[in-house]
Amino acid sequence: FGQFPLWNPYYCGGNAQLGNPQTQFFSLATPVSLLAGAAIGIKAHIFIHYLLGLYGAWRLARSHGLQALRAFGAAVVFGLSGFFAMRAGGGHSAFLPFFFLPWAALFYDAGKTHLAGGVALGLTLALQVMEGGMYPFSLTGGMLAFLAAFDLWTRPISRRGVVRTALVALGVLLLAAAVKLVVVLEFTSEFPRQVPIKDSLNLTRVLSMFVGRATARQCEGCVYVWPEYINYVGPLVLAVFIFSLGRLGSLQWRRAYVVAALATLVLIGDHGPWSPYVLLHNVPPYDSLRVPGRWAILVVLQMALLFGAFLDDLPGWLSRRGLTPSRATLVTVAILGAVGLDMMLQNGKLWAPGFQEIPPPVTSEPFRQERGNASTAFQDVRRNVGNVDCYENVQ
């Protein structure tokens, strides 16, 4: 209809394209899709984000003083967690910018001493917006607020750096993402997404999010399906996180626990009018977000860092108890391998088989609208057919 990229006639009987907050027109994989087709482009989109997420978590762990191998352990826990397997395998591709969480934390810390850190943080947030990552962008903002609040309270010497980083990052974000951000704000102000406050989790449910091995959709007593809560990292990682509370004496690790605790207070959902999640639901853009359990990915990142710190200390602890340095290192590698293998075997079950049908050939027939569903959208576009049904609510 001559309105590309503002309008998408194939989706929801015709819908905003650039103004849709979760459209991925500006994603890193769009050039691959244009050159090699959507099937390869989707795979490239997932693979690129996994690489960036693993490397970002490794860099963040290294900035926390961990040795290379132990930092790799932190990257494994973060990148191979059930959260990303469920999102990538289940079709939530707009959640892949959550892989930029460690980069945001890394650039925030760098920004307190160097202007370039604030610029890089602003570009990271802008990339999340451009890739349609409204949930990643919003929850990354929450993590940055937790980090900044802790630093402002505990480190008076860094207050000027924190404020400067925030201002620089905000300015860069607004400039770098303006081509999408302005249109999204216009669209969402005209058609706001109303999301009711619901879901409340108890301690048992929260713990099961990280160690539960169920993969079915049924979830007794839950508001949403069980895959929405999956963040599997395994019992050893959870145990290390709990029994590493002795690290609270260190300001660096105390901050990790504070971020995890604040994120947990939000992810447990509605526990009364003064619950953090209920209060946050009055503030844009959090008023349009659902499933408070998604805040668990912030906890996973802190778990990953603390697991890396555990691996960092383990060889020395074993050596003091009589093991040779080589054997202590071997035990450390074996533990890391066991954790990684457990996560791969468990979270690998979350990868969906994809499209079962052979895609139809591209047709040159006139465009038409039909009633369909989300699972046929890929084939519908190739047949030049618009899908009247929607996977998201549209006014």
Short mmCIF file of C-alpha atoms in Angstrom, two decimals:
data_model
loop_
_atom_site.label_atom_id
_atom_site.label_comp_id
_atom_site.label_asym_id
_atom_site.label_seq_id
_atom_site.Cartn_x
_atom_site.Cartn_y
_atom_site.Cartn_z
CA PHE A 1 0.00 0.00 0.00
CA GLY A 2 3.00 2.33 -0.34
CA GLN A 3 3.24 2.81 3.43
CA PHE A 4 6.29 0.68 4.22
CA PRO A 5 7.73 0.72 6.87
CA LEU A 6 4.91 2.50 8.73
CA TRP A 7 2.19 -0.07 7.98
CA ASN A 8 2.02 -3.87 7.90
CA PRO A 9 -1.00 -5.13 5.93
CA TYR A 10 -0.24 -8.78 6.76
CA TYR A 11 -0.63 -8.50 10.53
CA CYS A 12 -3.87 -8.18 12.54
CA GLY A 13 -5.85 -7.25 9.43
CA GLY A 14 -3.46 -4.35 8.95
CA ASN A 15 -1.55 -2.77 11.81
CA ALA A 16 1.14 -0.25 12.64
CA GLN A 17 4.60 -1.57 11.80
CA LEU A 18 7.18 1.00 12.87
CA GLY A 19 4.92 2.25 15.67
CA ASN A 20 4.33 -1.22 17.08
CA PRO A 21 6.58 -1.30 20.17
CA GLN A 22 7.64 -4.91 19.56
CA THR A 23 8.31 -4.78 15.83
CA GLN A 24 11.84 -5.96 15.02
CA PHE A 25 12.34 -4.11 11.76
CA PHE A 26 15.58 -2.57 13.07
CA SER A 27 16.96 -5.80 14.56
CA LEU A 28 20.55 -6.94 14.06
CA ALA A 29 19.34 -9.83 11.88
CA THR A 30 17.23 -7.80 9.44
CA PRO A 31 20.10 -7.52 6.91
CA VAL A 32 20.51 -11.32 7.08
CA SER A 33 16.78 -11.80 6.50
CA LEU A 34 16.82 -9.46 3.50
CA LEU A 35 19.75 -11.31 1.96
CA ALA A 36 19.01 -14.95 2.86
CA GLY A 37 15.31 -15.07 3.72
CA ALA A 38 13.30 -15.15 6.92
CA ALA A 39 14.07 -18.74 7.94
CA ILE A 40 17.82 -18.16 8.00
CA GLY A 41 17.30 -14.64 9.35
CA ILE A 42 15.39 -15.90 12.39
CA LYS A 43 18.16 -18.41 13.18
CA ALA A 44 20.79 -15.71 12.73
CA HIS A 45 18.79 -13.41 15.01
CA ILE A 46 18.86 -16.02 17.79
CA PHE A 47 22.50 -17.01 17.26
CA ILE A 48 23.81 -13.42 17.20
CA HIS A 49 22.04 -12.60 20.45
CA TYR A 50 23.32 -15.74 22.16
CA LEU A 51 26.88 -14.84 21.21
CA LEU A 52 26.48 -11.26 22.41
CA GLY A 53 24.81 -12.37 25.64
CA LEU A 54 27.45 -14.96 26.50
CA TYR A 55 30.29 -12.59 25.71
CA GLY A 56 28.63 -9.74 27.62
CA ALA A 57 28.16 -11.89 30.72
CA TRP A 58 31.80 -12.99 30.46
CA ARG A 59 32.97 -9.38 30.21
CA LEU A 60 30.81 -8.34 33.16
CA ALA A 61 32.18 -11.21 35.26
CA ARG A 62 35.73 -10.24 34.29
CA SER A 63 35.01 -6.68 35.42
CA HIS A 64 34.07 -8.16 38.80
CA GLY A 65 37.61 -9.52 39.10
CA LEU A 66 36.94 -13.13 38.07
CA GLN A 67 39.53 -15.14 36.14
CA ALA A 68 38.72 -16.08 32.55
CA LEU A 69 37.54 -19.66 33.14
CA ARG A 70 35.42 -18.70 36.15
CA ALA A 71 33.95 -15.79 34.21
CA PHE A 72 33.02 -18.30 31.53
CA GLY A 73 31.08 -20.18 34.22
CA ALA A 74 29.07 -17.04 34.90
CA ALA A 75 28.38 -16.67 31.16
CA VAL A 76 27.19 -20.29 30.94
CA VAL A 77 24.68 -19.86 33.78
CA PHE A 78 23.29 -16.64 32.32
CA GLY A 79 23.24 -17.54 28.63
CA LEU A 80 22.09 -21.16 28.92
CA SER A 81 19.38 -20.46 31.49
CA GLY A 82 15.83 -21.61 30.90
CA PHE A 83 14.68 -18.04 30.38
CA PHE A 84 16.47 -17.68 27.04
CA ALA A 85 15.80 -21.22 25.87
CA MET A 86 12.09 -20.70 26.46
CA ARG A 87 12.04 -17.28 24.76
CA ALA A 88 14.11 -18.28 21.73
CA GLY A 89 12.52 -21.70 21.36
CA GLY A 90 9.01 -20.48 22.10
CA GLY A 91 8.93 -17.59 19.65
CA HIS A 92 9.41 -14.61 22.01
CA SER A 93 12.09 -13.13 19.78
CA ALA A 94 11.38 -9.62 21.08
CA PHE A 95 12.77 -10.87 24.41
CA LEU A 96 16.21 -11.66 22.98
CA PRO A 97 17.46 -8.12 23.78
CA PHE A 98 17.48 -9.33 27.40
CA PHE A 99 20.87 -10.69 26.33
CA PHE A 100 22.11 -7.09 26.56
CA LEU A 101 21.50 -6.97 30.34
CA PRO A 102 25.14 -7.68 31.25
CA TRP A 103 26.34 -5.10 28.72
CA ALA A 104 24.10 -2.48 30.32
CA ALA A 105 25.50 -3.28 33.79
CA LEU A 106 29.06 -3.27 32.42
CA PHE A 107 28.68 0.09 30.66
CA TYR A 108 26.91 1.59 33.68
CA ASP A 109 29.89 0.75 35.90
CA ALA A 110 32.31 2.05 33.27
CA GLY A 111 30.32 5.26 32.94
CA LYS A 112 30.99 6.21 36.55
CA THR A 113 34.62 6.88 35.63
CA HIS A 114 34.58 7.36 31.85
CA LEU A 115 32.21 9.34 29.63
CA ALA A 116 32.38 6.60 27.00
CA GLY A 117 30.60 4.23 29.38
CA GLY A 118 27.53 6.48 29.46
CA VAL A 119 27.54 6.73 25.66
CA ALA A 120 27.79 2.95 25.31
CA LEU A 121 24.98 2.47 27.83
CA GLY A 122 22.73 4.84 25.87
CA LEU A 123 23.47 2.96 22.64
CA THR A 124 22.72 -0.38 24.34
CA LEU A 125 19.33 0.85 25.55
CA ALA A 126 18.63 2.33 22.11
CA LEU A 127 19.38 -1.02 20.47
CA GLN A 128 16.87 -2.70 22.79
CA VAL A 129 14.22 -0.18 21.72
CA MET A 130 15.07 -0.49 18.03
CA GLU A 131 14.84 -4.29 18.25
CA GLY A 132 11.34 -4.14 19.72
CA GLY A 133 12.53 -5.16 23.17
CA MET A 134 10.04 -3.27 25.29
CA TYR A 135 10.27 -5.78 28.12
CA PRO A 136 14.09 -5.95 27.95
CA PHE A 137 14.34 -2.16 27.80
CA SER A 138 11.95 -1.62 30.71
CA LEU A 139 13.45 -4.29 32.98
CA THR A 140 17.00 -3.21 32.12
CA GLY A 141 15.92 0.24 33.26
CA GLY A 142 14.75 -1.33 36.52
CA MET A 143 18.11 -3.05 37.01
CA LEU A 144 19.97 0.20 36.34
CA ALA A 145 17.75 2.00 38.86
CA PHE A 146 18.59 -0.65 41.49
CA LEU A 147 22.31 -0.36 40.76
CA ALA A 148 22.23 3.44 40.84
CA ALA A 149 20.23 3.57 44.08
CA PHE A 150 22.71 1.24 45.78
CA ASP A 151 25.72 3.22 44.56
CA LEU A 152 24.23 6.57 45.51
CA TRP A 153 23.52 5.26 49.01
CA THR A 154 26.76 3.41 49.68
CA ARG A 155 29.38 5.22 47.58
CA PRO A 156 29.20 9.00 47.99
CA ILE A 157 32.39 9.39 45.97
CA SER A 158 30.69 7.94 42.87
CA ARG A 159 27.51 10.03 42.99
CA ARG A 160 28.67 12.52 40.39
CA GLY A 161 29.63 9.69 38.04
CA VAL A 162 26.26 7.98 38.51
CA VAL A 163 24.33 11.15 37.70
CA ARG A 164 26.54 11.94 34.70
CA THR A 165 26.15 8.41 33.35
CA ALA A 166 22.36 8.64 33.66
CA LEU A 167 22.17 11.98 31.84
CA VAL A 168 24.57 10.99 29.06
CA ALA A 169 22.86 7.63 28.52
CA LEU A 170 19.43 9.25 28.40
CA GLY A 171 20.57 11.83 25.84
CA VAL A 172 22.20 9.21 23.62
CA LEU A 173 19.14 6.95 23.92
CA LEU A 174 16.74 9.68 22.82
CA LEU A 175 18.88 10.63 19.84
CA ALA A 176 19.86 7.14 18.70
CA ALA A 177 16.38 5.60 19.00
CA ALA A 178 14.32 8.66 17.98
CA VAL A 179 13.36 7.20 14.59
CA LYS A 180 11.40 4.47 16.40
CA LEU A 181 10.83 5.89 19.87
CA VAL A 182 8.86 8.95 18.71
CA VAL A 183 6.52 6.85 16.56
CA VAL A 184 6.03 4.29 19.33
CA LEU A 185 5.16 6.99 21.85
CA GLU A 186 2.63 8.49 19.44
CA PHE A 187 1.05 5.09 18.76
CA THR A 188 0.90 3.95 22.40
CA SER A 189 -0.51 7.27 23.60
CA GLU A 190 -3.37 6.92 21.11
CA PHE A 191 -3.88 3.20 21.75
CA PRO A 192 -2.72 2.46 25.31
CA ARG A 193 -2.35 -1.17 26.34
CA GLN A 194 -4.36 -1.80 29.49
CA VAL A 195 -2.93 -4.65 31.57
CA PRO A 196 -4.67 -5.69 34.79
CA ILE A 197 -2.68 -6.31 37.97
CA LYS A 198 -2.72 -10.02 38.69
CA ASP A 199 -0.49 -12.93 39.72
CA SER A 200 1.16 -13.43 43.09
CA LEU A 201 3.90 -15.93 43.81
CA ASN A 202 4.93 -17.58 47.07
CA LEU A 203 8.45 -18.67 48.05
CA THR A 204 7.94 -22.23 46.85
CA ARG A 205 6.90 -21.06 43.40
CA VAL A 206 9.81 -18.63 43.19
CA LEU A 207 12.35 -21.34 44.03
CA SER A 208 10.73 -23.74 41.55
CA MET A 209 11.28 -21.18 38.78
CA PHE A 210 15.03 -21.81 39.03
CA VAL A 211 15.13 -25.56 39.73
CA GLY A 212 11.79 -26.98 38.53
CA ARG A 213 12.19 -29.48 35.69
CA ALA A 214 8.62 -29.39 34.40
CA THR A 215 8.22 -28.17 30.82
CA ALA A 216 4.46 -28.65 30.27
CA ARG A 217 2.19 -25.63 30.03
CA GLN A 218 0.00 -26.61 32.99
CA CYS A 219 0.70 -24.70 36.20
CA GLU A 220 -1.61 -25.31 39.15
CA GLY A 221 -2.56 -22.11 40.91
CA CYS A 222 -0.75 -19.92 38.36
CA VAL A 223 -2.25 -17.05 36.41
CA TYR A 224 -0.05 -17.75 33.38
CA VAL A 225 1.24 -20.94 31.76
CA TRP A 226 4.29 -22.58 33.37
CA PRO A 227 6.75 -21.67 30.53
CA GLU A 228 6.30 -18.02 31.58
CA TYR A 229 7.98 -18.87 34.89
CA ILE A 230 10.84 -21.08 33.66
CA ASN A 231 14.30 -19.76 34.54
CA TYR A 232 16.03 -23.08 35.15
CA VAL A 233 19.66 -22.81 36.31
CA GLY A 234 19.82 -25.98 38.42
CA PRO A 235 20.04 -26.83 42.12
CA LEU A 236 23.80 -26.29 42.46
CA VAL A 237 23.64 -22.73 41.13
CA LEU A 238 20.73 -21.95 43.46
CA ALA A 239 22.59 -23.51 46.41
CA VAL A 240 25.71 -21.47 45.65
CA PHE A 241 23.59 -18.32 45.51
CA ILE A 242 22.00 -19.04 48.89
CA PHE A 243 25.16 -20.19 50.68
CA SER A 244 27.26 -17.32 49.30
CA LEU A 245 25.54 -14.87 51.65
CA GLY A 246 28.86 -14.69 53.46
CA ARG A 247 30.00 -12.40 50.65
CA LEU A 248 27.74 -9.62 51.94
CA GLY A 249 30.79 -8.11 53.59
CA SER A 250 32.04 -7.13 50.14
CA LEU A 251 30.31 -4.06 48.70
CA GLN A 252 30.49 -5.49 45.19
CA TRP A 253 28.67 -8.71 46.07
CA ARG A 254 26.33 -6.99 48.49
CA ARG A 255 25.11 -4.96 45.52
CA ALA A 256 24.42 -8.18 43.58
CA TYR A 257 22.27 -9.48 46.42
CA VAL A 258 20.43 -6.17 46.76
CA VAL A 259 19.59 -6.17 43.03
CA ALA A 260 18.40 -9.79 43.29
CA ALA A 261 16.31 -9.01 46.39
CA LEU A 262 14.65 -5.96 44.82
CA ALA A 263 13.91 -7.86 41.61
CA THR A 264 12.40 -10.68 43.70
CA LEU A 265 10.12 -8.22 45.51
CA VAL A 266 8.79 -7.16 42.11
CA LEU A 267 8.51 -10.61 40.53
CA ILE A 268 6.36 -12.03 43.36
CA GLY A 269 3.57 -9.79 42.05
CA ASP A 270 0.48 -8.58 43.85
CA HIS A 271 0.67 -8.96 47.63
CA GLY A 272 -1.36 -5.90 48.52
CA PRO A 273 -1.59 -2.22 47.51
CA TRP A 274 1.92 -1.47 48.76
CA SER A 275 3.59 -4.31 46.89
CA PRO A 276 6.51 -3.08 44.72
CA TYR A 277 4.91 -4.60 41.62
CA VAL A 278 1.58 -2.88 42.29
CA LEU A 279 3.26 0.47 42.90
CA LEU A 280 5.42 0.10 39.81
CA HIS A 281 2.33 -0.69 37.76
CA ASN A 282 1.32 2.98 38.11
CA VAL A 283 4.41 4.16 36.22
CA PRO A 284 4.82 4.04 32.40
CA PRO A 285 5.96 1.86 30.69
CA TYR A 286 5.54 -0.68 33.50
CA ASP A 287 1.78 -0.13 33.53
CA SER A 288 1.59 -1.90 30.14
CA LEU A 289 3.72 -4.93 31.10
CA ARG A 290 2.36 -8.24 32.33
CA VAL A 291 3.82 -11.38 33.99
CA PRO A 292 5.83 -9.98 36.93
CA GLY A 293 7.76 -13.26 37.00
CA ARG A 294 9.78 -12.03 34.02
CA TRP A 295 11.80 -9.94 36.46
CA ALA A 296 13.48 -13.21 37.44
CA ILE A 297 16.06 -12.75 34.66
CA LEU A 298 17.62 -10.00 36.79
CA VAL A 299 18.02 -12.55 39.57
CA VAL A 300 19.54 -15.06 37.13
CA LEU A 301 22.24 -12.54 36.17
CA GLN A 302 23.21 -12.07 39.82
CA MET A 303 23.18 -15.84 40.35
CA ALA A 304 25.50 -16.21 37.37
CA LEU A 305 27.99 -13.68 38.76
CA LEU A 306 27.99 -15.32 42.19
CA PHE A 307 28.43 -18.77 40.66
CA GLY A 308 31.44 -17.43 38.80
CA ALA A 309 32.80 -16.05 42.08
CA PHE A 310 32.28 -19.49 43.67
CA LEU A 311 34.30 -21.12 40.89
CA ASP A 312 36.95 -18.44 41.33
CA ASP A 313 37.42 -19.31 45.01
CA LEU A 314 37.04 -23.08 44.68
CA PRO A 315 40.59 -24.04 43.54
CA GLY A 316 42.17 -22.15 46.42
CA TRP A 317 39.75 -23.66 48.91
CA LEU A 318 40.47 -27.17 47.62
CA SER A 319 44.23 -26.56 47.62
CA ARG A 320 44.13 -25.56 51.27
CA ARG A 321 42.55 -28.94 51.98
CA GLY A 322 45.30 -30.94 50.39
CA LEU A 323 44.53 -31.12 46.68
CA THR A 324 47.27 -30.20 44.25
CA PRO A 325 46.60 -27.07 42.17
CA SER A 326 46.13 -29.15 39.02
CA ARG A 327 43.56 -31.43 40.66
CA ALA A 328 41.77 -28.45 42.21
CA THR A 329 41.48 -26.88 38.76
CA LEU A 330 40.25 -30.19 37.34
CA VAL A 331 37.50 -30.41 39.98
CA THR A 332 36.48 -26.82 39.20
CA VAL A 333 36.26 -27.58 35.48
CA ALA A 334 34.27 -30.75 36.21
CA ILE A 335 31.74 -28.83 38.31
CA LEU A 336 31.37 -26.20 35.61
CA GLY A 337 30.94 -28.91 32.98
CA ALA A 338 28.31 -30.71 35.05
CA VAL A 339 26.31 -27.51 35.56
CA GLY A 340 26.54 -26.59 31.88
CA LEU A 341 25.55 -30.09 30.76
CA ASP A 342 22.59 -30.17 33.14
CA MET A 343 21.34 -26.82 31.84
CA MET A 344 21.73 -27.88 28.21
CA LEU A 345 19.92 -31.18 28.69
CA GLN A 346 17.08 -29.61 30.68
CA ASN A 347 16.63 -26.36 28.80
CA GLY A 348 17.15 -28.02 25.43
CA LYS A 349 13.70 -29.53 25.91
CA LEU A 350 12.24 -26.03 25.57
CA TRP A 351 13.26 -25.61 21.95
CA ALA A 352 10.15 -25.97 19.82
CA PRO A 353 10.39 -28.01 16.61
CA GLY A 354 9.54 -24.96 14.51
CA PHE A 355 7.34 -25.09 11.42
CA GLN A 356 6.36 -28.65 10.55
CA GLU A 357 5.02 -27.86 7.11
CA ILE A 358 7.13 -27.16 4.05
CA PRO A 359 6.69 -23.43 3.36
CA PRO A 360 4.55 -22.77 0.29
CA PRO A 361 6.15 -21.10 -2.72
CA VAL A 362 6.01 -17.32 -2.95
CA THR A 363 2.99 -16.30 -5.02
CA SER A 364 2.27 -13.28 -7.17
CA GLU A 365 -1.49 -13.48 -6.62
CA PRO A 366 -3.36 -10.33 -5.47
CA PHE A 367 -3.21 -9.57 -1.77
CA ARG A 368 -6.18 -10.67 0.35
CA GLN A 369 -7.11 -11.01 4.03
CA GLU A 370 -8.06 -14.33 5.65
CA ARG A 371 -8.76 -15.53 9.18
CA GLY A 372 -5.69 -17.38 10.43
CA ASN A 373 -3.57 -17.73 13.54
CA ALA A 374 -0.06 -17.03 14.79
CA SER A 375 1.30 -20.41 13.69
CA THR A 376 0.36 -19.85 10.03
CA ALA A 377 1.68 -16.29 9.70
CA PHE A 378 4.96 -17.34 8.06
CA GLN A 379 3.15 -19.32 5.36
CA ASP A 380 0.46 -16.64 4.93
CA VAL A 381 2.95 -13.94 3.95
CA ARG A 382 4.48 -16.19 1.30
CA ARG A 383 0.98 -16.69 -0.13
CA ASN A 384 0.41 -12.90 -0.07
CA VAL A 385 -2.35 -13.38 2.50
CA GLY A 386 -2.99 -11.10 5.45
CA ASN A 387 -3.82 -12.60 8.85
CA VAL A 388 -6.96 -11.15 10.45
CA ASP A 389 -6.42 -12.82 13.82
CA CYS A 390 -3.96 -11.29 16.28
CA TYR A 391 -1.52 -12.56 18.84
CA GLU A 392 -1.64 -9.23 20.68
CA ASN A 393 -4.52 -7.02 21.76
CA VAL A 394 -5.24 -4.15 19.39
CA GLN A 395 -7.83 -1.42 20.01
#
